[in-house]
Coordinates of C-alpha atoms in Angstrom, one line a residue:
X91 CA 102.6 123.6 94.7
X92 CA 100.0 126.2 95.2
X93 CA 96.3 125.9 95.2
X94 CA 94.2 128.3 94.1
X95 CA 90.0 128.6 94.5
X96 CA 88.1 130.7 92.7
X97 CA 84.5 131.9 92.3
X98 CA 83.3 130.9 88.7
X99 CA 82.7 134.1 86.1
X100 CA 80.2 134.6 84.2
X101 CA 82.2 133.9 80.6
X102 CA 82.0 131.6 78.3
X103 CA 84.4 129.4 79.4
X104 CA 83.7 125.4 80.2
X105 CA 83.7 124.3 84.0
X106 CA 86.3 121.7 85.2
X107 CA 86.3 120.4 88.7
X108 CA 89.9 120.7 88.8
X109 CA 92.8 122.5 87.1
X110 CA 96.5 121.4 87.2
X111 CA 99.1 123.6 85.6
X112 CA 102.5 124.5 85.4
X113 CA 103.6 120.4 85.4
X114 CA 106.1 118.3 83.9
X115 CA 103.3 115.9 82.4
X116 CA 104.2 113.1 80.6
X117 CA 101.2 111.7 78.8
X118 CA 102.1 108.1 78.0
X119 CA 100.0 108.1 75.0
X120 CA 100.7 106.6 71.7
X121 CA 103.8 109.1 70.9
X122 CA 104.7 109.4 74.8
X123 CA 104.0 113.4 74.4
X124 CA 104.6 115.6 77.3
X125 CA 102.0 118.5 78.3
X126 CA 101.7 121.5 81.0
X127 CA 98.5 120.8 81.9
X128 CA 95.1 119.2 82.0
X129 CA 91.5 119.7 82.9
X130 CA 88.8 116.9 85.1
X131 CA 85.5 117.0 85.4
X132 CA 83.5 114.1 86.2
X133 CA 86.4 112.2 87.6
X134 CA 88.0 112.4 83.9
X135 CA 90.5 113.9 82.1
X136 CA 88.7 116.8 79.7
X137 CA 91.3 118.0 78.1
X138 CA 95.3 118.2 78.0
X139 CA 97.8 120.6 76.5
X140 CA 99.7 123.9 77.7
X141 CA 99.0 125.8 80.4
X142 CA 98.2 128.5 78.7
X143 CA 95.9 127.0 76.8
X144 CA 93.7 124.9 79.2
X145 CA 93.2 128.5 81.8
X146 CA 92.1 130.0 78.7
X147 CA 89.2 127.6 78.1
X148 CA 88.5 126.4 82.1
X149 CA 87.4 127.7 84.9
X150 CA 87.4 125.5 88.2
X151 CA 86.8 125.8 91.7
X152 CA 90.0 124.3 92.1
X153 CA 93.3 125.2 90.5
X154 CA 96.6 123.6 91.0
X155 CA 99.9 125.2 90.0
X156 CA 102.1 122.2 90.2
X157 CA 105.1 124.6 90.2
X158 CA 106.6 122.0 87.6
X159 CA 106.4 118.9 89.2
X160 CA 106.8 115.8 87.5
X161 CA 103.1 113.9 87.2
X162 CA 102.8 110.7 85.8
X163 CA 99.8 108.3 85.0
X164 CA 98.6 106.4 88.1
X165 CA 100.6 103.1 88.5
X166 CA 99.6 99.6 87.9
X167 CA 101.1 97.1 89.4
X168 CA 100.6 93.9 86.8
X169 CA 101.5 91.0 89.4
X170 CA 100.7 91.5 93.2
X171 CA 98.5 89.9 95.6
X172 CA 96.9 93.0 97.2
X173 CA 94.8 91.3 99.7
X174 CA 97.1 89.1 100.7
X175 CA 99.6 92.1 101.9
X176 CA 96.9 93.3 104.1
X177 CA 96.2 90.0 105.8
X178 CA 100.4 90.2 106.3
X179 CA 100.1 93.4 107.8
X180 CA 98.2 91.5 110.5
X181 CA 101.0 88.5 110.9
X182 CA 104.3 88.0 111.7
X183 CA 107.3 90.1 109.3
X184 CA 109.7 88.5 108.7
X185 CA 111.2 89.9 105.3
X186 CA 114.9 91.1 106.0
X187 CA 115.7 88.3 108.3
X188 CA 119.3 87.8 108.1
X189 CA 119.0 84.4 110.0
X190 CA 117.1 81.7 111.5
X191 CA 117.7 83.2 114.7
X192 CA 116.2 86.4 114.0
X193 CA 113.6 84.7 112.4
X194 CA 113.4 83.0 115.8
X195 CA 113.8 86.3 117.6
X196 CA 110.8 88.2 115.4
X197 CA 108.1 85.3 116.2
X198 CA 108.5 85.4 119.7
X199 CA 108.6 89.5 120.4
X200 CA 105.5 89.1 118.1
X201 CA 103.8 85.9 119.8
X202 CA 104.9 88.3 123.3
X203 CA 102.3 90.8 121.7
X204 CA 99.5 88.7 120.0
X205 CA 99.4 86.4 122.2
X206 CA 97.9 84.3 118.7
X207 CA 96.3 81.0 118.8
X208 CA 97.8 79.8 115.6
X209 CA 100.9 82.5 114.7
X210 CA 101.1 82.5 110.9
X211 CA 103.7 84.7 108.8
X212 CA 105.8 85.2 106.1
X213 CA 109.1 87.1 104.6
X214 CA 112.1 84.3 105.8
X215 CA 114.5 83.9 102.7
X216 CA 117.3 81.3 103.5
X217 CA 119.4 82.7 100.6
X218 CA 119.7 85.7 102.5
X219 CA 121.1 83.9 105.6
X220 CA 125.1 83.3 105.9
X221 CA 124.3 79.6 105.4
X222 CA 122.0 79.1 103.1
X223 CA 120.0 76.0 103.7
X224 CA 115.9 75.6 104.5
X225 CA 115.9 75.9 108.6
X226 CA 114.3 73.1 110.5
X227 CA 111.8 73.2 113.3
X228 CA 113.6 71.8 116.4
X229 CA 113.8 75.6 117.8
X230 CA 110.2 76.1 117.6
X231 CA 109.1 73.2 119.1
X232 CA 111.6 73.6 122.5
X233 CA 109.8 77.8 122.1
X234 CA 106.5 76.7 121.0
X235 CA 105.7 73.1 121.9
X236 CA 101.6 73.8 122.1
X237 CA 101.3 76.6 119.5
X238 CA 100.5 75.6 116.1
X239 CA 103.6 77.9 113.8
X240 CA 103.2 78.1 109.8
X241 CA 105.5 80.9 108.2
X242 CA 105.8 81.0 104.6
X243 CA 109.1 81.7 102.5
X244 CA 109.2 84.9 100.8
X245 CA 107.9 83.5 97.6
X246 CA 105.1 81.9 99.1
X247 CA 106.3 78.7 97.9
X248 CA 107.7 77.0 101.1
X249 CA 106.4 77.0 104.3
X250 CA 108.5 76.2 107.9
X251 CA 106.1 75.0 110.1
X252 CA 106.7 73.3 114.4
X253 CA 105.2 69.8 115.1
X254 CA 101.8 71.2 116.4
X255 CA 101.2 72.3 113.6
X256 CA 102.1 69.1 111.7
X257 CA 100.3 67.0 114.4
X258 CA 97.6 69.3 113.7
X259 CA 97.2 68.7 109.9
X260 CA 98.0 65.5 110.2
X261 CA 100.8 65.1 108.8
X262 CA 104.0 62.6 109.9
X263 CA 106.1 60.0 107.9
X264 CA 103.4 58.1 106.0
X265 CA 102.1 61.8 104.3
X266 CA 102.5 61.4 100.6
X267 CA 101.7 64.8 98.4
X268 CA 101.6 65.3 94.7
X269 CA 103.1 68.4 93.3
X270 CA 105.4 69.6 96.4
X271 CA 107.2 67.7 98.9
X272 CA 107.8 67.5 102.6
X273 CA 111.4 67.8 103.3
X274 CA 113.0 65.2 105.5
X275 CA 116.8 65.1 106.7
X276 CA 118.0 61.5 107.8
X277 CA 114.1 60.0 107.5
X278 CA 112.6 62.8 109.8
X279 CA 110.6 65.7 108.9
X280 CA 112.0 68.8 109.0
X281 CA 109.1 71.4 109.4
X282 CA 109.5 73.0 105.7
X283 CA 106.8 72.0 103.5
X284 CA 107.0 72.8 99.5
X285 CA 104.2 73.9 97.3
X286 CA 101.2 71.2 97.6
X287 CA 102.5 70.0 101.1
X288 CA 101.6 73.4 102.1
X289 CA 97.8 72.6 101.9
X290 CA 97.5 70.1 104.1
X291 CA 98.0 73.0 106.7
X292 CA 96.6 75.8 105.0
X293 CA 93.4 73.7 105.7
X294 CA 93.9 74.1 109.8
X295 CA 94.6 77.7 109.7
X296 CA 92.4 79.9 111.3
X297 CA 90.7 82.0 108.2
X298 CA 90.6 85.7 109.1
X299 CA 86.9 87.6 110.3
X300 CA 85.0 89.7 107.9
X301 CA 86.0 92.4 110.2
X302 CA 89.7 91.6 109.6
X303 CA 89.2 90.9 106.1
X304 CA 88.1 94.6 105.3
X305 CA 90.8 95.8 107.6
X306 CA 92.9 94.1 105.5
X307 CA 91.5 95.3 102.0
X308 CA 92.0 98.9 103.8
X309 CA 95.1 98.7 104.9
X310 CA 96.7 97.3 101.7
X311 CA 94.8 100.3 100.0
X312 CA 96.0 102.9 101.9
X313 CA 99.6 101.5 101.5
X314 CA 99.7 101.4 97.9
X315 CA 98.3 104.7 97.0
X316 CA 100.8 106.2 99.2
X317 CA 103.1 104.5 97.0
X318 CA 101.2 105.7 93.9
X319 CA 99.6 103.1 92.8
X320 CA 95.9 103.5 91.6
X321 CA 95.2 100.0 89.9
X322 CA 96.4 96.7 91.0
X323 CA 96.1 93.2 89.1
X324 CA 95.5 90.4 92.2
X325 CA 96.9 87.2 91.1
X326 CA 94.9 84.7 92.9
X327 CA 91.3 85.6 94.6
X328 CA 88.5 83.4 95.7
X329 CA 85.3 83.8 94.9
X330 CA 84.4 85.4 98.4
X331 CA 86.8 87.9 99.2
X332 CA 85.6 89.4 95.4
X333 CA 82.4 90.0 96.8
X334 CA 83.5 91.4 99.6
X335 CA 86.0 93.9 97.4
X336 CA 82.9 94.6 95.4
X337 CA 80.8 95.2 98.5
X338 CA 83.3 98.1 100.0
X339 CA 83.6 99.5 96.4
X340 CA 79.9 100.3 96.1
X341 CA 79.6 101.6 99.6
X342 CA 82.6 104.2 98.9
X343 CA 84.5 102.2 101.8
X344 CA 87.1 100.8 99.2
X345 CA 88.3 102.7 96.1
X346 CA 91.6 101.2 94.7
X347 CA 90.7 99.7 90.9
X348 CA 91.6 95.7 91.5
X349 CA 92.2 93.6 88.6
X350 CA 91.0 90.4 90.5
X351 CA 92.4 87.1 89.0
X352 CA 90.0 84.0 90.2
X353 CA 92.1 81.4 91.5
X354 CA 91.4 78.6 89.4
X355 CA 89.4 75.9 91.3
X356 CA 86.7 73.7 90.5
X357 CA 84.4 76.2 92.4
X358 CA 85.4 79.6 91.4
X359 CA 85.6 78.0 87.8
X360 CA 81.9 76.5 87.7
X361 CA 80.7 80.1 89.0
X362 CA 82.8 82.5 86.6
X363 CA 82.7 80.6 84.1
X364 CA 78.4 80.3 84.3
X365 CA 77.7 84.0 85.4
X366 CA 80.2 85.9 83.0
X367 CA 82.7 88.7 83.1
X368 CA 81.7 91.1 86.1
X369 CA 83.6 94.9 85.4
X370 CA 82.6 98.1 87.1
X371 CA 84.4 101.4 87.1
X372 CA 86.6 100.0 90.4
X373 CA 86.5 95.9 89.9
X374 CA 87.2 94.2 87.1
X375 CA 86.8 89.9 87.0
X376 CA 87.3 88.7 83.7
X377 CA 90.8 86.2 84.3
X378 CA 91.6 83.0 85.8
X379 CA 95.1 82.6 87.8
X380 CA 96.3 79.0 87.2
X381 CA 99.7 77.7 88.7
X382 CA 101.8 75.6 87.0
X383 CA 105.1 75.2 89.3
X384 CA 106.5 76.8 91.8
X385 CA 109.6 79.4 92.7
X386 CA 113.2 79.0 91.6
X387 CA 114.2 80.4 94.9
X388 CA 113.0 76.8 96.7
X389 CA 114.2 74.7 93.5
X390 CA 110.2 74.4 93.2
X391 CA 110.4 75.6 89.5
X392 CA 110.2 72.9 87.1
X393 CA 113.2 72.6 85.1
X394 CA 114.0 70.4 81.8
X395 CA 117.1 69.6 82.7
X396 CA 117.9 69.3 86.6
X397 CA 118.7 72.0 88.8
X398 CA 122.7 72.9 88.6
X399 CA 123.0 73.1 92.6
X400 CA 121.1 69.8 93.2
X401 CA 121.5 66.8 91.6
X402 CA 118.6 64.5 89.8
X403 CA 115.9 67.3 91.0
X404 CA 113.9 69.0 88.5
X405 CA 111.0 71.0 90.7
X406 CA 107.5 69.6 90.2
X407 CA 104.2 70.7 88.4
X408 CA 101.6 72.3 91.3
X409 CA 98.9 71.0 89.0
X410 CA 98.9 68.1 86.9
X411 CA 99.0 68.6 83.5
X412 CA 96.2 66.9 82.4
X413 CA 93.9 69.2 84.5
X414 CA 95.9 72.2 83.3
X415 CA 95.2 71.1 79.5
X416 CA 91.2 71.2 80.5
X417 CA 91.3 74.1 82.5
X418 CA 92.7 76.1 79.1
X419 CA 90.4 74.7 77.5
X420 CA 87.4 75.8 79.6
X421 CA 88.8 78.9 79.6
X422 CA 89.4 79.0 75.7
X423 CA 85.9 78.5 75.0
X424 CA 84.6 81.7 77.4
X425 CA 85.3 85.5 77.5
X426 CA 87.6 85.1 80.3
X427 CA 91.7 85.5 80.2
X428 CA 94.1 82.7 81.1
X429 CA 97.3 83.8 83.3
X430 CA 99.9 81.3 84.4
X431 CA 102.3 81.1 87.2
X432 CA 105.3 79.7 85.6
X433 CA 108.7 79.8 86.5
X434 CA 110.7 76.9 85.4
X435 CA 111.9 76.3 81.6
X436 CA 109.5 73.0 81.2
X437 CA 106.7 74.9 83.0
X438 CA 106.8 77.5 80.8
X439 CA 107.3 75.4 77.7
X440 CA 104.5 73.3 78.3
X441 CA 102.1 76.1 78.8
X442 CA 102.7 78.6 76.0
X443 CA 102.8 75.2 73.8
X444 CA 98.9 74.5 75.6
X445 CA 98.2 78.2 74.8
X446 CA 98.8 78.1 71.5
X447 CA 96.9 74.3 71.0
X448 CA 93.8 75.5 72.9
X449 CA 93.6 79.3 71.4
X450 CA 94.5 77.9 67.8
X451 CA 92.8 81.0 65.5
X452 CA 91.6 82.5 68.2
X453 CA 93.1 86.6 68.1
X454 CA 93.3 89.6 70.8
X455 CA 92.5 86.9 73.7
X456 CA 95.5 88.7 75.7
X457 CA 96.4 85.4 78.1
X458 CA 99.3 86.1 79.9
X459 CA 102.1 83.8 81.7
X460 CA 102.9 85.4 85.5
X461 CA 106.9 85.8 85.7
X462 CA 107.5 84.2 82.4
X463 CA 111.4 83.6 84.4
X464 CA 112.9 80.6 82.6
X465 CA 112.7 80.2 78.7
X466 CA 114.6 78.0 76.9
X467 CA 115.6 79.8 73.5
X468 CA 113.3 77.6 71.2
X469 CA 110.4 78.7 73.4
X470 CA 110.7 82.4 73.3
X471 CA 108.6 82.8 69.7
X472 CA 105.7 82.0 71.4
X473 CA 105.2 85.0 73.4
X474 CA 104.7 87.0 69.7
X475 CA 100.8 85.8 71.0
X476 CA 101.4 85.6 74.7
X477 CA 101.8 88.8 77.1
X478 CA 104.7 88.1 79.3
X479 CA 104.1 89.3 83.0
X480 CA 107.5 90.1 84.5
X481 CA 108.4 91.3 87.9
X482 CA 111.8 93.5 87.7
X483 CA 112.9 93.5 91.7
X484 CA 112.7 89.6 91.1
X485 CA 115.6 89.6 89.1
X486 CA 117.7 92.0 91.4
X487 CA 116.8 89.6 94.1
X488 CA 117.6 86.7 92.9
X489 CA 120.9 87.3 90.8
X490 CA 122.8 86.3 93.8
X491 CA 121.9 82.6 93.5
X492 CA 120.0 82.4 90.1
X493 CA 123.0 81.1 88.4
X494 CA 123.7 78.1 91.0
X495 CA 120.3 77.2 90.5
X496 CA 120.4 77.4 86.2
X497 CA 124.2 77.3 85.5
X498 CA 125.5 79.5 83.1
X499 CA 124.1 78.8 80.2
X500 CA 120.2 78.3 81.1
X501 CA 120.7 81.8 82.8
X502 CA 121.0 83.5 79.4
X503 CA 117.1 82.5 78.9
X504 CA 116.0 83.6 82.8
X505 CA 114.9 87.2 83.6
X506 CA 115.6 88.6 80.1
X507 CA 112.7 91.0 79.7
X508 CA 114.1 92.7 76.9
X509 CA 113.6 89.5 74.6
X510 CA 110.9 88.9 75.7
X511 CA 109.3 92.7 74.7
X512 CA 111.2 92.6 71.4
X513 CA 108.7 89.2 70.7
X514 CA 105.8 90.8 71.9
X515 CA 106.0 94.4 72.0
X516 CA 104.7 94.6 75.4
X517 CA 105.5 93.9 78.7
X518 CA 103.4 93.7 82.1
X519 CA 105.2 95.1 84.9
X520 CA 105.0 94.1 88.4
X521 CA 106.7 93.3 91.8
X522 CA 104.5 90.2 93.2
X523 CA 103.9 91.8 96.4
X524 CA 104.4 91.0 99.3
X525 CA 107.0 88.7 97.8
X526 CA 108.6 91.8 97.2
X527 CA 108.8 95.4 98.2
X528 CA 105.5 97.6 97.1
X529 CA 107.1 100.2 96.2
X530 CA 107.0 100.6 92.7
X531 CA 110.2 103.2 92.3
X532 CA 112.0 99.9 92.9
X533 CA 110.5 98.0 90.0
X534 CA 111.6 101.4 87.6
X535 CA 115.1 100.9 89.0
X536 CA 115.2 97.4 88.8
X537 CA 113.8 97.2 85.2
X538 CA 116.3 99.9 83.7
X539 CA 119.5 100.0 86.1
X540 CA 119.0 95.8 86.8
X541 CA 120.6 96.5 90.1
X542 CA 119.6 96.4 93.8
X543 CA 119.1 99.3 96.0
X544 CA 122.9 98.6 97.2
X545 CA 123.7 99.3 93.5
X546 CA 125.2 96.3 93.1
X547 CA 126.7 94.4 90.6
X548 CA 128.6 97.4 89.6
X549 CA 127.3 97.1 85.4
X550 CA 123.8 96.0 86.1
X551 CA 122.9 92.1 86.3
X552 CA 123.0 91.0 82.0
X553 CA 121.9 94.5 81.1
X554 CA 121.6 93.2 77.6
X555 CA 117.8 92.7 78.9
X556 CA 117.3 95.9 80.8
X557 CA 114.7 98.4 79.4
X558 CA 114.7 101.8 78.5
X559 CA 112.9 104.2 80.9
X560 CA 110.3 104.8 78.3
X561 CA 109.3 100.8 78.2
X562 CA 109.5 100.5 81.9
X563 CA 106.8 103.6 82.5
X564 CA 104.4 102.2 79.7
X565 CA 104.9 98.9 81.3
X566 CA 103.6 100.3 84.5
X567 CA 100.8 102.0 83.0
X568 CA 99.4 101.5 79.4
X569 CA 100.8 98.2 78.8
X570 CA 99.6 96.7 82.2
X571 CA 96.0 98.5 81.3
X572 CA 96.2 96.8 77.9
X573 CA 96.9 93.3 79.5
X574 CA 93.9 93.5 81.6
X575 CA 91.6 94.7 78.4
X576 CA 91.6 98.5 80.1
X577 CA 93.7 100.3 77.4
X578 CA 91.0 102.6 76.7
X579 CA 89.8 103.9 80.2
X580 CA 93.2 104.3 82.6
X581 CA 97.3 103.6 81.8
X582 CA 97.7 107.4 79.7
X583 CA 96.9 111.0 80.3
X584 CA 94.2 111.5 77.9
X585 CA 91.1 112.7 77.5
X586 CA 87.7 110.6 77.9
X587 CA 90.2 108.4 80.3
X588 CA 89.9 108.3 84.4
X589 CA 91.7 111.2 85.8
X590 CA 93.7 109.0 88.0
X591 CA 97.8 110.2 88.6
X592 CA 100.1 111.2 90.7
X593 CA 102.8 114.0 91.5
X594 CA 106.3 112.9 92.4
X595 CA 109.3 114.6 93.7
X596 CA 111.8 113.9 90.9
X597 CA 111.7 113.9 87.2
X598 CA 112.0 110.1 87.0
X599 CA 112.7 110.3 83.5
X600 CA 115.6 112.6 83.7
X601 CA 117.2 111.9 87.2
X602 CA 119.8 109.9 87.7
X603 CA 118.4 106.3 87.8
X604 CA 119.9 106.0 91.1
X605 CA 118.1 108.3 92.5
X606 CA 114.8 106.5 91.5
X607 CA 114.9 104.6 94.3
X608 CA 114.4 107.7 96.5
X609 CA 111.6 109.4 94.5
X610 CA 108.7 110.6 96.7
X611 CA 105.1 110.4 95.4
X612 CA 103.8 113.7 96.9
X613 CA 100.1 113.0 96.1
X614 CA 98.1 110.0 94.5
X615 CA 94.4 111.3 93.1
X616 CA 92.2 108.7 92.0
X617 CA 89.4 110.3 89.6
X618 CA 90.6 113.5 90.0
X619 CA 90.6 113.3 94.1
X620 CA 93.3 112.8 96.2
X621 CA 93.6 109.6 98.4
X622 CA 96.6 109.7 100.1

C-alpha cells in the first residue's frame, strides 16, 4: 500500500481527513455492492464509490492507495466476554491441554512464576484428552496442599478445584446446590464443580485491582483489533466494571465499541432498570444477559429427554424458572433487550415459549437467545421473532462428541444455523471468547466450510446448515449491529456511518475457504484511525 500526503489546493474540492483508493471494498450494504474507494472526515465515512470519482471530489492530507487490497467493515463479534479474556491473560492457560498431566504440568511452571496466592485459570477440555472423563483433584492436593486452585473448563461451565480451595468455600459432603452439582465418585468429592456449585468458590476468589482491571480491558483491546475486530457484544458485565469501561472510554484510554450485556442480578437489574439505557459513541448498555442452563460439553445443558451418553441425566436450569419468568417480565416492560444463554433443547424451548408470553404484541424488541444450540423441530418457528446468536467454531469443536451427548436424531436440531436464518433472516455471529479462539477468520471458516482448522471431517460437519460467505460477513457485521439496535451507525461501508474497517491480506470472498483461516488483518482503523 502506499501513502501519500499532500498540501491542500486552493480548488473547489471538499476536504476529507483520509482517502483510501485503489481497494477491493465490499460495502455490506443492502445489495452487498462493492466499491474502489471512500472518503472520512470526522471519523465517518463521507462518501463511497470509484476511485476515480472520490479523488476528483476530495482532497486529504492523507491518501491511501490500498494497491487493491481486500477491506471489509470492522468486525463484531456478537457473543464474547471481552473482559473476561483480559483477566485470562493474567491467569493460568490452559486451552490446548491434551491431558490432565499437562494440565498439571502448565499450573505448576505457572505457580513457579506467579508465585499466586490463589492460582485461578481456565482452557482444560476433557474431551480433548485420550480418556475422556472430568479429572479429579488428588494430584493437586499432593502439588498444592496449602494453595487454594480453581480452574475452569473451557466453557466456563465446570470448574476443577484442590481441597483448599473447597475447605476454603466451605464446601464438603453435606453442600447441597441448586442448579449445578458437585461431582462425587464413590461418596467423595472429586474437585469438579458444575454451574451453581461454582459460586460457592467464585465468592473466595481474590477479585482483581482496579489497576489490573484496566490492564485487563487493555489487553483484551489490543488483542482484538489486531484481530480486526472494532465492536464487541460482552455477554455478562456487572455494574462496576461498566463504569470502569466507560471511565477509560471518556479519557481516550479505552477505544474498542463494547456492547455490554448486564448480568442479570437483583442489583444490576434494580439499577438499569431505574436509570435507563446508557449509549455513547464507544459504550452501549441497553441488554440484560440471563442464563438459563449450562454447556453441552459438561452434560450441563438441559435436555428433554436424557442425555444419550448418560443415563437418567437431563442437565439442570442455572436459574429457576420462576425467577426467569419475572426477570422477562421486568425486562418486557422497559427499553432494555433480553439475551439468553441457552443450550439444551428444554432450555431453549421454555424460553422462546417465555419470550413470546411476556413480549405478546410487542414488535422490533430484537431479544436474542445466546447459542440457540439445541432445538427441537416444533420449537424452531419461534425464532421468526427471536434473533438467534450462534457461535460457528462451537460447532467445529464440538462435532467430535456432540452426537454421544444428543444421539442421532436430536443432532439434526443442534448447531443448524442455516434453519435457523431461513426463520429469521438474520443471524448473530460470534465465537464466545475465550471459550474459543478470538480470531474471527475462524468463525468465517467455521460458519461456511463447518470444518476445523485440521479440515476435518472431510465434507464439512451436516453442511446442509452451513452459510454462504455472503451471510457469514453480514453476520459479522450488519446483522450483529442490527441485533444490538446499531444498524444505522457501524456494520456497512456507508456514508453518515463510523469509518471503522479493516484491510486484510486475502480476498476472503474469493479465496479458497481454506485459506481463510490464514488471512492476515494488515490494519484495523477505528473512526478512520488506525489502532493496531
Amino acid at each position: 500500500m502506499t501513502v501519500l500526503f499532500a498540501l491542500f489546493s486552493c480548488t473547489s474540492k471538499q476536504h476529507a481527513d483520509l482517502i483510501i483508493t485503489n481497494a477491493n471494498i465490499y460495502t455490506v450494504n443492502d445489495s452487498f455492492s462493492k466499491v474502489e474507494a471512500f472518503a472520512i472526515s470526522n471519523g465517518k465515512f463521507i462518501a463511497v464509490g470509484t476511485t476515480d470519482d472520490i479523488k476528483s471530489k476530495f482532497n486529504a492530507y492523507k491518501e491511501i492507495d490500498a494497491d487493491n487490497k481486500t477491506i471489509l467493515p470492522g468486525l463484531i463479534d456478537g457473543h464474547c466476554h471481552f473482559y473476561s479474556l483480559g483477566t485470562y491473560m493474567q491467569k493460568v492457560d490452559l486451552s490446548g491441554t491434551k491431558s490432565y498431566q499437562e494440565v498439571i504440568q502448565k499450573i505448576k511452571e505457572f505457580q513457579k512464576e506467579k508465585k499466586a496466592a490463589f492460582i485461578t485459570g481456565r482452557g482444560w477440555d476433557q474431551n480433548d484428552w485420550e480418556v475422556k472423563e472430568y479429572p479429579t483433584k488428588h494430584k493437586l492436593d499432593r502439588l498444592f496442599p496449602k494453595t487454594p486452585i480453581a480452574v475452569r473448563r473451557i466453557d466456563g461451565h465446570a470448574m476443577l478445584v484442590n481441597q483448599a480451595a473447597l475447605d476454603l468455600a466451605g464446601i464438603d459432603n453435606d453442600t447441597k446446590v441448586i442448579g449445578g452439582e458437585i461431582i462425587k465418585k464413590n461418596g467423595k468429592i472429586t474437585g469438579v464443580l458444575i454451574d451453581n456449585a461454582m459460586e460457592l468458590v467464585n465468592k473466595i476468589i481474590p477479585t482483581l485491582s482496579k489497576k489490573e482491571s484496566i490492564q485487563a480491558l487493555k489487553d483484551a483491546e489490543k488483542y482484538c483489533f489486531d484481530l480486526g475486530l472494532t465492536t464487541v457484544d460482552d455477554a455478562g458485565l456487572d455494574r462496576e466494571t461498566i463504569g470502569l469501561i466507560d471511565s477509560l472510554q471518556q479519557i481516550g484510554e479505552l477505544k474498542m465499541r463494547i456492547y455490554a450485556m448486564v448480568s442479570a442480578n437483583k442489583r444490576n437489574l434494580d439499577y438499569y432498570l431505574k436509570n435507563g439505557i446508557f449509549k455513547s459513541d464507544h459504550l452501549n448498555v441497553r441488554s440484560f444477559k440471563v442464563y438459563a442452563d449450562g454447556a453441552l460439553g459438561s452434560r450441563g445443558a438441559t435436555l428433554k429427554e436424557s442425555y444419550s451418553d448418560r443415563e437418567n441425566h437431563y442437565g439442570a436450569m442455572v436459574t429457576e424458572t420462576d425467577t426467569l419468568i419475572k426477570i422477562a417480565n421486568l425486562i418486557a416492560n422497559s427499553d432494555f433487550q433480553m439475551n439468553t444463554h441457552a443450550i439444551g433443547d428444554s432450555a431453549n424451548a421454555f424460553i422462546l415459549k417465555t419470550y413470546a408470553k411476556v413480549l405478546k404484541s410487542q414488535t422490533n424488541r430484537r431479544w436474542r437467545v445466546e447459542h440457540s444450540q439445541v432445538i427441537s423441530p416444533d420449537d424452531f418457528t419461534y425464532f421468526t421473532e427471536i434473533i438467534p446468536s450462534i457461535q460457528p467454531t462451537h460447532a467445529t469443536s464440538d462435532m467430535y462428541w456432540a452426537e454421544d451427548r444428543l444421539g442421532s436424531e436430536r443432532i439434526k436440531g443442534a448447531y443448524a444455523y442455516k434453519k435457523l436464518l431461513n426463520i429469521n433472516g438474520r443471524v448473530v455471529l460470534g465465537t464466545d471468547f475465550p471459550v474459543e479462539k478470538v480470531n474471527p477468520m475462524l468463525t468465517f471458516y467455521a460458519a461456511v466450510a463447518r470444518k476445523d482448522v485440521n479440515e476435518y471431517p472431510e465434507g464439512g460437519f451436516k453442511m446442509e446448515n452451513g452459510l454462504s460467505r455472503e451471510e457469514t460477513l453480514k453476520g459479522m457485521t450488519i446483522w450483529a449491529a442490527y441485533s444490538n439496535f446499531e444498524e444505522n451507525e457501524k456494520g456497512s461501508i456507508e456514508v453518515g456511518k463510523f469509518a471503522d474497517f479493516i484491510i486484510i491480506d486475502k480476498d476472503i470472498m474469493q479465496t479458497s475457504i481454506k485459506n481463510v483461516p490464514k488471512i492476515e488483518v494488515l490494519d484495523t482503523y477505528l473512526e478512520g484511525i488506525k489502532v493496531n
